[in-house]
Amino acid sequence: MRERLEQWSADIPFKVKLGMVWGVIALIVVFLFSLADFDVQWMLDHLWFIAQGLPWTIIICGLAIILAVTLALFGALGRLSNSAVAQGVTGFYTSFFRGTPLIVQMFLIFLALPQLAPPNLPGLRDSLTLTALQAGVIALGLNYGAYMTEIFRAGIQSVGHGQVEAAEALGMTYRQRMRRIVLPQAIRLIIPPTGNEFIAMLKDSALISLLGSVVAQMEIFRRAQLVGRADFRPLEAFVVAAALYWILTTIFQVFQAKLEQRLSTGYVRTLRVSTQPGVELVESEPA
Amino acid sequence: MTEPVVRVSQLHKSFGDNEVLKGIDLDVTRGEVVVIFGRSGSGKSTLLRCINFLEEPTSGTIEVGGVRLEPGPRTHRQREAIRSVRIKAGMVFQEFNLFPHLTVLENVIEAPVTVKGQDRAHSVAVAEELLAQVGLADKRDEHPIRLSGGQKQRVAIARALAMEPEVMMFDEPTSALDPELISEVLSVMRSLATETQMTMMVVTHEMGFAREVATSMAFFHEGLIVEQGPPGQVIADPQHAQTKRFLEAVL
């Protein structure tokens, strides 16, 4: 019996088997949900409302990742510099934002920041009072920038010393060296982990819901909470939210894999279409 | 005699307690090819690396094409002086150090465009000429990974030449190459010396090349130049016991 089962299994392609396993898991989940009074109609009715949070989630993370990348770049250059000021400032920055919870940072920026303004300067106080969205973007950017500083630093350091020396020997300034030689090479190593950070950030952006925000600017999870609680349908609401995050992260993973492939130019010998007639493909070999 | 292109005076360099250069004096005049040889660890490479301040000398002065350099804090003025020396002194490394993210042509035009601010079209024209000169015109659009070691080193030579240096410094240019690839690099260097009268400082163990091309040979021993003279004299009739011993080992 076991022998026959194994024989039978051996004839099925691995990918098909993998698909079957996923299918079985899906069936079990559907079965459990059907037992649990899962209101599909309610879910469909509110899908659109929750999905309207998608663009906000993407905008939040898009802005935050731009901030984070900028901070990480300067953070890494600072940590690698000889200047005591640059090292001190970036060291303090990464230590604080890596050493405290993101949610605390969000509340610090959203609720505590305005309090920093002296009472006799109401104008300053007003400008330090941010919307939930603004505070969320800044907190995410600062927090992820601190983590990504290490990613950028490792990427920059991975570019061989010979590259730096060759650039120096050609008379390049520090800026020219970084912009033209080091960073374009470091970027290859920086992009994959940065993609991971972005995907992690998509998920962490749900924390912004805890700051509360006006309906027009609500991201996915805040919307799910709102309708799920109002109608006592948390299961349906959060399943929708989870599915949306899942789809989003999956799309970005595919996108990231493509990007990584493109970045390998100059590092991987690739097959090229030959210009000679009769030769379809030539494997490039050093002559 | 014309003014020297490179003048090194009383150059000292220590790494911690280890004194690698113990007072080097060396003049290189225009059109000269100085071959620097000696055992590994004798300070040959360090001398080249001190001339363009890839290593900061401990003391002494460097003069390249009329620009004088002394070790000191990297102020703005010092950095600019170092850069102008680097632009005047092209360098070819043992490990080539081509920029892997750029094509061959881009490697060659990078510094002329970025550092000198030259017009791109003009730089491309010059680069194509230089690539033809080193026999690699057809490789202009390849990335370095698709080149052999000898080809890489010839691109590296073209890259350094593109800056129109007053002197070319070669730091063991053939030491990382497979034996069968050495001659293609040496022949490019030879024609550079004989056809374009390039001023050159070459750290190498290739005594055949030295005999044929060098106008002067300097033997390094424990951080000092112990013997210097035309190759006919140094190779045929070495005066110093250490030179004699070294030549016996490599010839």
XYZ file of C-alpha atoms in Angstrom:
538
model
C 0.000 0.000 0.000
C 2.651 2.441 1.023
C 4.835 1.304 -1.835
C 2.032 1.888 -4.346
C 1.283 5.296 -2.938
C 4.894 6.271 -3.278
C 5.015 4.964 -6.842
C 1.931 6.963 -7.711
C 3.343 10.050 -6.064
C 6.607 9.800 -7.950
C 4.801 10.245 -11.288
C 3.273 13.582 -10.357
C 5.378 16.665 -11.083
C 6.546 18.466 -7.963
C 4.816 21.713 -8.884
C 1.495 19.932 -9.266
C 1.901 18.378 -5.854
C 2.727 21.764 -4.397
C -0.421 23.208 -5.961
C -2.472 20.359 -4.517
C -1.171 21.034 -1.022
C -2.118 24.695 -1.288
C -5.521 23.671 -2.606
C -6.112 21.375 0.342
C -5.146 24.114 2.787
C -7.567 26.501 1.045
C -10.356 23.936 1.267
C -9.770 23.416 4.980
C -9.886 27.159 5.562
C -13.106 27.530 3.562
C -14.614 24.612 5.459
C -13.745 26.113 8.838
C -15.147 29.479 7.806
C -18.383 27.892 6.647
C -18.804 26.305 10.079
C -18.146 29.675 11.689
C -21.019 31.677 10.297
C -18.875 33.500 7.763
C -20.972 36.134 6.039
C -19.707 36.161 2.481
C -22.289 38.682 1.396
C -21.271 41.109 4.119
C -17.663 40.660 3.074
C -18.437 41.391 -0.554
C -20.549 44.393 0.420
C -17.691 45.917 2.423
C -14.813 44.803 0.236
C -14.876 48.020 -1.734
C -14.832 50.190 1.382
C -11.833 48.383 2.835
C -10.044 48.185 -0.507
C -10.223 51.954 -0.781
C -7.520 51.917 1.874
C -5.106 50.320 -0.616
C -3.986 53.537 -2.274
C -3.448 55.098 1.154
C -1.374 52.177 2.337
C 0.699 52.419 -0.830
C 1.048 56.195 -0.588
C 2.043 55.977 3.087
C 4.675 53.359 2.367
C 5.854 55.023 -0.822
C 6.514 58.295 0.969
C 7.972 56.554 4.009
C 10.355 54.433 1.943
C 11.587 57.544 0.104
C 12.272 59.154 3.466
C 13.850 55.951 4.776
C 16.133 55.490 1.773
C 17.285 59.094 1.982
C 17.978 58.791 5.701
C 19.666 55.420 5.253
C 21.953 56.774 2.548
C 23.112 59.702 4.646
C 23.106 57.544 7.749
C 25.411 55.017 6.108
C 27.735 57.681 4.698
C 27.816 59.274 8.134
C 28.625 56.039 9.896
C 31.432 55.387 7.411
C 32.828 58.893 7.548
C 35.840 60.092 9.512
C 33.922 63.036 10.891
C 33.045 62.882 14.571
C 29.948 65.012 13.954
C 28.628 62.744 11.202
C 29.363 59.577 13.156
C 27.886 60.970 16.342
C 24.673 62.183 14.759
C 24.060 59.020 12.742
C 25.046 56.797 15.652
C 22.536 58.536 17.899
C 19.855 58.329 15.206
C 20.200 54.614 14.532
C 20.551 53.756 18.203
C 17.360 55.572 19.203
C 15.137 54.464 16.346
C 16.285 50.868 16.452
C 16.129 50.761 20.210
C 12.555 51.927 20.729
C 9.235 50.472 19.514
C 7.811 51.820 16.293
C 4.438 52.375 17.912
C 6.056 54.511 20.625
C 7.810 56.547 17.952
C 4.513 57.052 16.160
C 2.841 58.388 19.283
C 5.860 60.523 20.119
C 5.633 62.213 16.746
C 1.842 62.372 16.604
C 0.891 63.356 20.143
C 4.063 64.332 22.002
C 5.828 66.434 19.398
C 3.471 69.447 19.623
C 4.153 69.591 23.340
C 7.794 70.410 22.608
C 6.778 73.858 21.419
C 6.975 76.515 24.137
C 3.482 77.621 25.270
C 4.148 81.179 24.116
C 4.656 80.035 20.541
C 1.251 78.733 19.438
C 2.273 79.041 15.795
C 5.103 76.546 16.254
C 2.807 74.280 18.182
C 0.345 74.268 15.334
C 2.969 73.431 12.777
C 4.223 70.568 14.953
C 0.727 69.157 15.110
C 0.625 66.599 12.351
C -2.178 64.531 10.913
C -2.137 60.814 11.701
C -0.990 60.177 8.179
C 1.887 62.645 8.309
C 3.028 61.394 11.692
C 2.766 57.810 10.492
C 4.817 58.442 7.372
C 7.513 60.279 9.323
C 7.683 57.611 12.033
C 7.836 54.772 9.503
C 10.481 56.621 7.496
C 12.628 57.405 10.521
C 12.316 53.917 11.943
C 12.996 52.042 8.726
C 15.705 54.526 7.780
C 17.550 53.575 10.949
C 17.414 49.881 10.123
C 18.238 50.474 6.498
C 21.287 52.520 7.458
C 22.928 49.212 8.300
C 21.829 47.719 4.966
C 23.268 50.671 3.087
C 26.436 50.591 5.117
C 26.989 46.916 4.389
C 26.267 47.514 0.696
C 28.744 50.357 0.458
C 31.382 48.419 2.353
C 30.947 45.432 0.087
C 32.273 47.411 -2.862
C 35.911 46.414 -3.011
C 38.621 48.721 -1.796
C 40.246 48.378 -5.213
C 37.262 50.154 -6.750
C 37.652 53.074 -4.389
C 41.381 53.237 -5.065
C 40.916 53.089 -8.819
C 38.452 55.964 -8.605
C 40.773 57.908 -6.324
C 43.728 57.312 -8.609
C 41.714 58.829 -11.472
C 41.318 62.006 -9.446
C 37.701 61.594 -8.414
C 36.393 63.535 -5.444
C 34.546 61.787 -2.619
C 31.188 62.730 -4.138
C 32.136 61.625 -7.630
C 33.469 58.350 -6.278
C 30.301 57.657 -4.315
C 27.889 58.719 -7.041
C 29.613 57.223 -10.038
C 31.475 54.185 -8.740
C 30.536 52.995 -5.264
C 26.776 53.531 -4.995
C 25.894 52.125 -8.436
C 27.663 48.933 -7.389
C 26.351 48.943 -3.837
C 22.783 49.364 -5.069
C 22.804 45.796 -6.331
C 23.280 44.545 -2.807
C 21.078 47.176 -1.246
C 17.955 46.629 -3.326
C 17.004 43.091 -2.252
C 17.002 43.779 1.497
C 15.433 47.187 0.867
C 12.623 45.404 -0.949
C 12.171 43.222 2.113
C 12.048 46.306 4.297
C 9.427 47.821 2.036
C 7.320 44.698 2.277
C 7.701 44.693 6.043
C 6.731 48.350 6.024
C 3.529 47.605 4.098
C 2.542 45.469 7.036
C 3.761 47.826 9.743
C 1.793 50.656 8.159
C -1.265 49.044 9.764
C -0.010 50.501 13.055
C -1.010 53.938 11.815
C -4.613 52.889 12.342
C -3.962 53.212 16.069
C -3.364 56.943 15.657
C -6.844 57.355 14.241
C -7.367 59.272 11.046
C -10.078 61.038 9.109
C -12.194 58.712 6.985
C -10.925 60.148 3.718
C -7.318 59.151 4.545
C -7.779 55.759 6.135
C -5.497 52.935 5.142
C -6.602 49.309 4.874
C -6.557 48.202 8.476
C -8.237 51.291 9.892
C -11.087 50.804 7.452
C -11.364 47.121 8.327
C -11.527 47.933 12.021
C -14.143 50.586 11.441
C -16.640 48.431 9.561
C -15.755 45.200 11.320
C -16.484 46.636 14.737
C -19.549 48.562 13.705
C -21.261 45.470 12.303
C -19.710 42.930 14.696
C -18.094 41.243 11.696
C -14.386 41.280 12.663
C -13.624 37.929 11.028
C -14.874 39.001 7.608
C -13.336 42.467 7.873
C -9.914 41.299 8.993
C -9.830 38.453 6.495
C -10.349 41.049 3.778
C -7.618 43.243 5.271
C -5.232 40.293 5.573
C -5.955 39.232 1.999
C -5.306 42.720 0.690
C -1.966 42.954 2.512
C -1.067 39.508 1.294
C -1.820 40.350 -2.327
C 0.111 43.574 -2.016
C 3.217 41.957 -0.546
C 3.097 39.146 -3.090
C 2.972 41.601 -5.987
C 5.940 43.488 -4.613
C 7.899 40.297 -4.125
C 7.476 39.426 -7.801
C 8.413 42.971 -8.757
C 11.492 42.802 -6.558
C 12.655 39.522 -8.077
C 12.455 41.095 -11.552
C 14.437 44.097 -10.408
C 17.147 41.948 -8.882
C 17.488 40.123 -12.164
C 17.971 43.374 -14.045
C 20.575 44.589 -11.598
C 22.878 41.688 -12.258
C 24.141 43.265 -15.513
C 27.895 43.122 -15.620
C 28.107 40.490 -12.922
C 26.595 37.458 -14.541
C 27.644 36.236 -17.932
C 24.512 36.188 -19.996
C 23.463 34.455 -23.145
C 23.401 36.829 -26.052
C 21.712 36.647 -29.399
C 24.483 36.386 -31.921
C 24.667 38.767 -34.840
C 26.255 36.084 -36.952
C 23.880 34.246 -39.279
C 23.445 30.596 -38.445
C 24.420 30.995 -34.816
C 21.408 31.410 -32.595
C 22.935 31.880 -29.214
C 26.477 32.297 -28.087
C 27.647 31.743 -24.563
C 29.958 34.564 -23.822
C 33.423 33.366 -23.013
C 36.387 35.553 -22.378
C 38.533 35.371 -25.475
C 68.254 67.586 -19.079
C 64.662 68.749 -18.739
C 62.932 69.220 -15.414
C 61.844 65.949 -13.856
C 58.181 64.941 -14.267
C 58.317 63.130 -10.953
C 60.579 64.120 -8.120
C 60.562 62.134 -4.909
C 62.669 63.461 -2.063
C 63.447 61.871 1.252
C 60.257 59.839 1.202
C 59.559 57.872 4.352
C 56.586 55.625 4.991
C 55.835 53.557 8.055
C 52.933 51.267 8.768
C 52.891 51.340 12.544
C 56.367 50.298 13.655
C 57.213 48.879 10.275
C 59.201 51.359 8.205
C 58.598 50.373 4.594
C 60.281 53.319 2.866
C 63.419 54.675 4.515
C 64.198 57.811 2.574
C 63.645 57.428 -1.154
C 65.071 59.974 -3.591
C 64.095 59.466 -7.198
C 63.765 61.729 -10.225
C 61.995 60.678 -13.386
C 62.487 62.921 -16.406
C 60.172 63.206 -19.376
C 60.180 60.171 -21.625
C 62.051 58.031 -19.122
C 60.941 54.502 -18.328
C 62.019 53.586 -14.830
C 61.676 49.955 -13.890
C 61.489 49.405 -10.163
C 62.316 45.923 -8.981
C 63.220 44.064 -5.845
C 61.850 41.476 -3.459
C 58.238 41.649 -2.371
C 57.936 43.753 0.733
C 60.864 45.933 -0.297
C 58.574 48.939 -0.713
C 58.243 49.183 -4.518
C 54.455 49.295 -4.616
C 54.318 51.519 -1.586
C 56.462 54.057 -3.434
C 53.956 54.255 -6.313
C 51.052 54.413 -3.893
C 52.726 57.216 -1.967
C 53.331 59.234 -5.131
C 49.582 59.584 -5.757
C 48.789 59.596 -2.046
C 46.760 56.386 -2.028
C 49.033 55.958 0.954
C 49.879 59.022 2.969
C 53.673 59.236 3.260
C 55.046 59.651 6.765
C 57.419 62.366 5.614
C 59.144 63.668 2.516
C 57.961 65.478 -0.580
C 56.456 64.426 -3.873
C 56.430 66.546 -6.976
C 54.505 65.538 -10.069
C 54.301 67.827 -13.076
C 55.173 70.833 -10.974
C 52.680 70.146 -8.171
C 54.351 69.683 -4.808
C 52.828 67.529 -2.096
C 53.763 66.947 1.479
C 51.907 64.796 3.991
C 49.478 66.761 6.122
C 45.873 67.098 7.188
C 43.354 66.707 4.373
C 42.272 70.299 4.129
C 40.463 71.487 1.034
C 43.699 72.788 -0.441
C 45.524 69.537 0.297
C 42.740 67.463 -1.246
C 42.809 69.548 -4.398
C 46.603 69.263 -4.638
C 46.354 65.492 -4.238
C 43.713 65.357 -6.947
C 45.802 67.330 -9.368
C 48.730 64.974 -8.760
C 46.458 62.001 -9.349
C 45.245 63.474 -12.609
C 48.847 63.929 -13.743
C 49.942 60.456 -12.631
C 47.958 57.614 -14.185
C 47.964 54.335 -12.311
C 47.549 50.748 -13.424
C 46.890 48.218 -10.697
C 47.889 44.615 -10.355
C 44.237 43.631 -9.982
C 43.038 45.896 -12.850
C 40.208 47.353 -10.766
C 37.973 48.048 -13.741
C 34.518 49.308 -12.843
C 32.304 46.231 -13.300
C 29.049 48.156 -13.662
C 30.339 50.081 -16.665
C 31.135 48.928 -20.176
C 34.672 49.062 -21.485
C 34.021 52.382 -23.211
C 32.306 53.805 -20.135
C 35.276 52.765 -18.021
C 37.568 54.753 -20.271
C 35.448 57.913 -20.552
C 34.331 57.987 -16.912
C 37.160 60.078 -15.488
C 37.627 62.435 -18.458
C 33.919 63.291 -18.332
C 33.399 63.283 -14.561
C 36.721 64.587 -13.327
C 37.911 66.791 -16.168
C 34.462 67.801 -17.332
C 35.336 66.936 -20.912
C 32.727 66.858 -23.602
C 31.286 63.367 -23.823
C 31.419 63.034 -27.595
C 35.033 64.131 -27.628
C 35.865 61.693 -24.822
C 34.226 58.853 -26.701
C 36.299 59.635 -29.788
C 39.489 59.687 -27.727
C 38.490 56.503 -25.902
C 37.875 54.685 -29.170
C 41.323 55.676 -30.354
C 42.872 54.465 -27.112
C 40.965 51.191 -27.255
C 42.222 50.695 -30.793
C 45.722 51.454 -29.537
C 45.477 48.653 -26.945
C 43.833 46.378 -29.509
C 40.360 46.263 -28.000
C 38.271 48.468 -30.264
C 35.764 45.659 -30.756
C 35.190 45.255 -27.005
C 33.939 48.772 -26.380
C 30.427 47.730 -25.383
C 31.323 44.691 -23.299
C 31.277 44.617 -19.539
C 34.604 43.789 -17.861
C 33.373 40.393 -16.686
C 33.386 39.227 -20.288
C 37.069 40.044 -20.740
C 40.164 37.985 -20.020
C 42.722 39.247 -17.522
C 45.000 40.526 -20.257
C 42.142 42.362 -21.912
C 41.085 43.850 -18.592
C 44.567 45.155 -17.960
C 44.737 46.703 -21.423
C 41.419 48.452 -20.772
C 42.847 49.652 -17.466
C 45.810 51.099 -19.348
C 43.481 52.858 -21.807
C 41.437 54.158 -18.873
C 44.521 55.705 -17.281
C 45.752 57.106 -20.598
C 42.414 58.797 -21.226
C 43.301 61.315 -18.523
C 46.369 62.328 -20.556
C 48.700 61.801 -17.629
C 52.251 63.096 -17.560
C 53.460 59.845 -16.092
C 52.031 56.330 -16.024
C 52.639 54.223 -12.952
C 52.319 50.468 -13.301
C 52.035 48.476 -10.087
C 52.991 44.910 -11.019
C 50.715 45.032 -14.072
C 51.280 41.425 -15.119
C 51.513 39.671 -11.750
C 47.864 38.668 -11.637
C 47.837 37.338 -15.195
C 48.051 33.830 -16.556
C 51.454 33.382 -18.230
C 50.067 33.304 -21.753
C 48.376 36.686 -21.261
C 51.425 38.548 -20.010
C 52.936 39.321 -23.390
C 49.864 41.140 -24.744
C 50.015 43.554 -21.824
C 53.782 43.992 -22.049
C 53.590 44.700 -25.762
C 51.042 47.471 -25.148
C 53.373 48.919 -22.524
C 56.333 48.602 -24.837
C 54.653 50.517 -27.630
C 53.544 53.128 -25.108
C 57.190 53.678 -24.221
C 58.722 53.486 -27.666
C 56.000 54.989 -29.853
C 54.469 57.675 -27.663
C 57.486 58.302 -25.426
C 55.286 58.060 -22.362
C 57.058 58.678 -19.084
C 56.624 55.489 -17.082
C 57.351 54.030 -13.678
C 56.959 50.285 -13.732
C 57.105 47.954 -10.772
C 57.700 44.568 -12.331
C 59.728 41.385 -12.287
C 59.682 41.116 -16.067
C 63.401 41.489 -16.672
C 63.051 40.948 -20.409
C 60.747 43.934 -20.599
C 63.120 45.929 -18.414
C 66.158 45.159 -20.519
C 64.349 46.125 -23.682
C 62.362 49.182 -22.640
C 63.760 50.679 -19.445
C 65.944 53.732 -19.568
C 66.749 53.238 -15.933
C 66.347 50.518 -13.338
C 66.064 51.005 -9.600
C 66.642 48.098 -7.249
C 64.746 48.259 -3.991
C 66.010 46.580 -0.890
C 64.474 46.992 2.559
C 62.933 50.352 1.820
C 65.875 51.921 0.023
C 67.044 52.208 -3.560
C 70.376 50.479 -3.269
C 71.264 50.544 -6.933
C 70.127 52.520 -9.933
C 71.340 52.752 -13.509
C 70.631 51.855 -17.114
C 69.523 48.233 -17.589
C 72.668 47.320 -19.491
C 74.679 48.168 -16.435
C 72.351 47.002 -13.657
C 71.481 43.656 -15.202
C 74.860 42.888 -16.729
C 77.035 44.186 -13.949
C 75.155 44.644 -10.670
C 77.274 46.378 -8.057
C 75.342 45.538 -4.925
C 75.376 42.040 -3.481
C 71.608 42.058 -2.954
C 70.976 43.093 -6.567
C 73.231 40.314 -7.742
C 71.438 37.762 -5.602
C 67.981 38.931 -6.729
C 68.894 38.900 -10.415
C 70.359 35.423 -10.109
C 67.050 34.278 -8.682
C 64.795 35.804 -11.359
C 66.891 35.502 -14.521
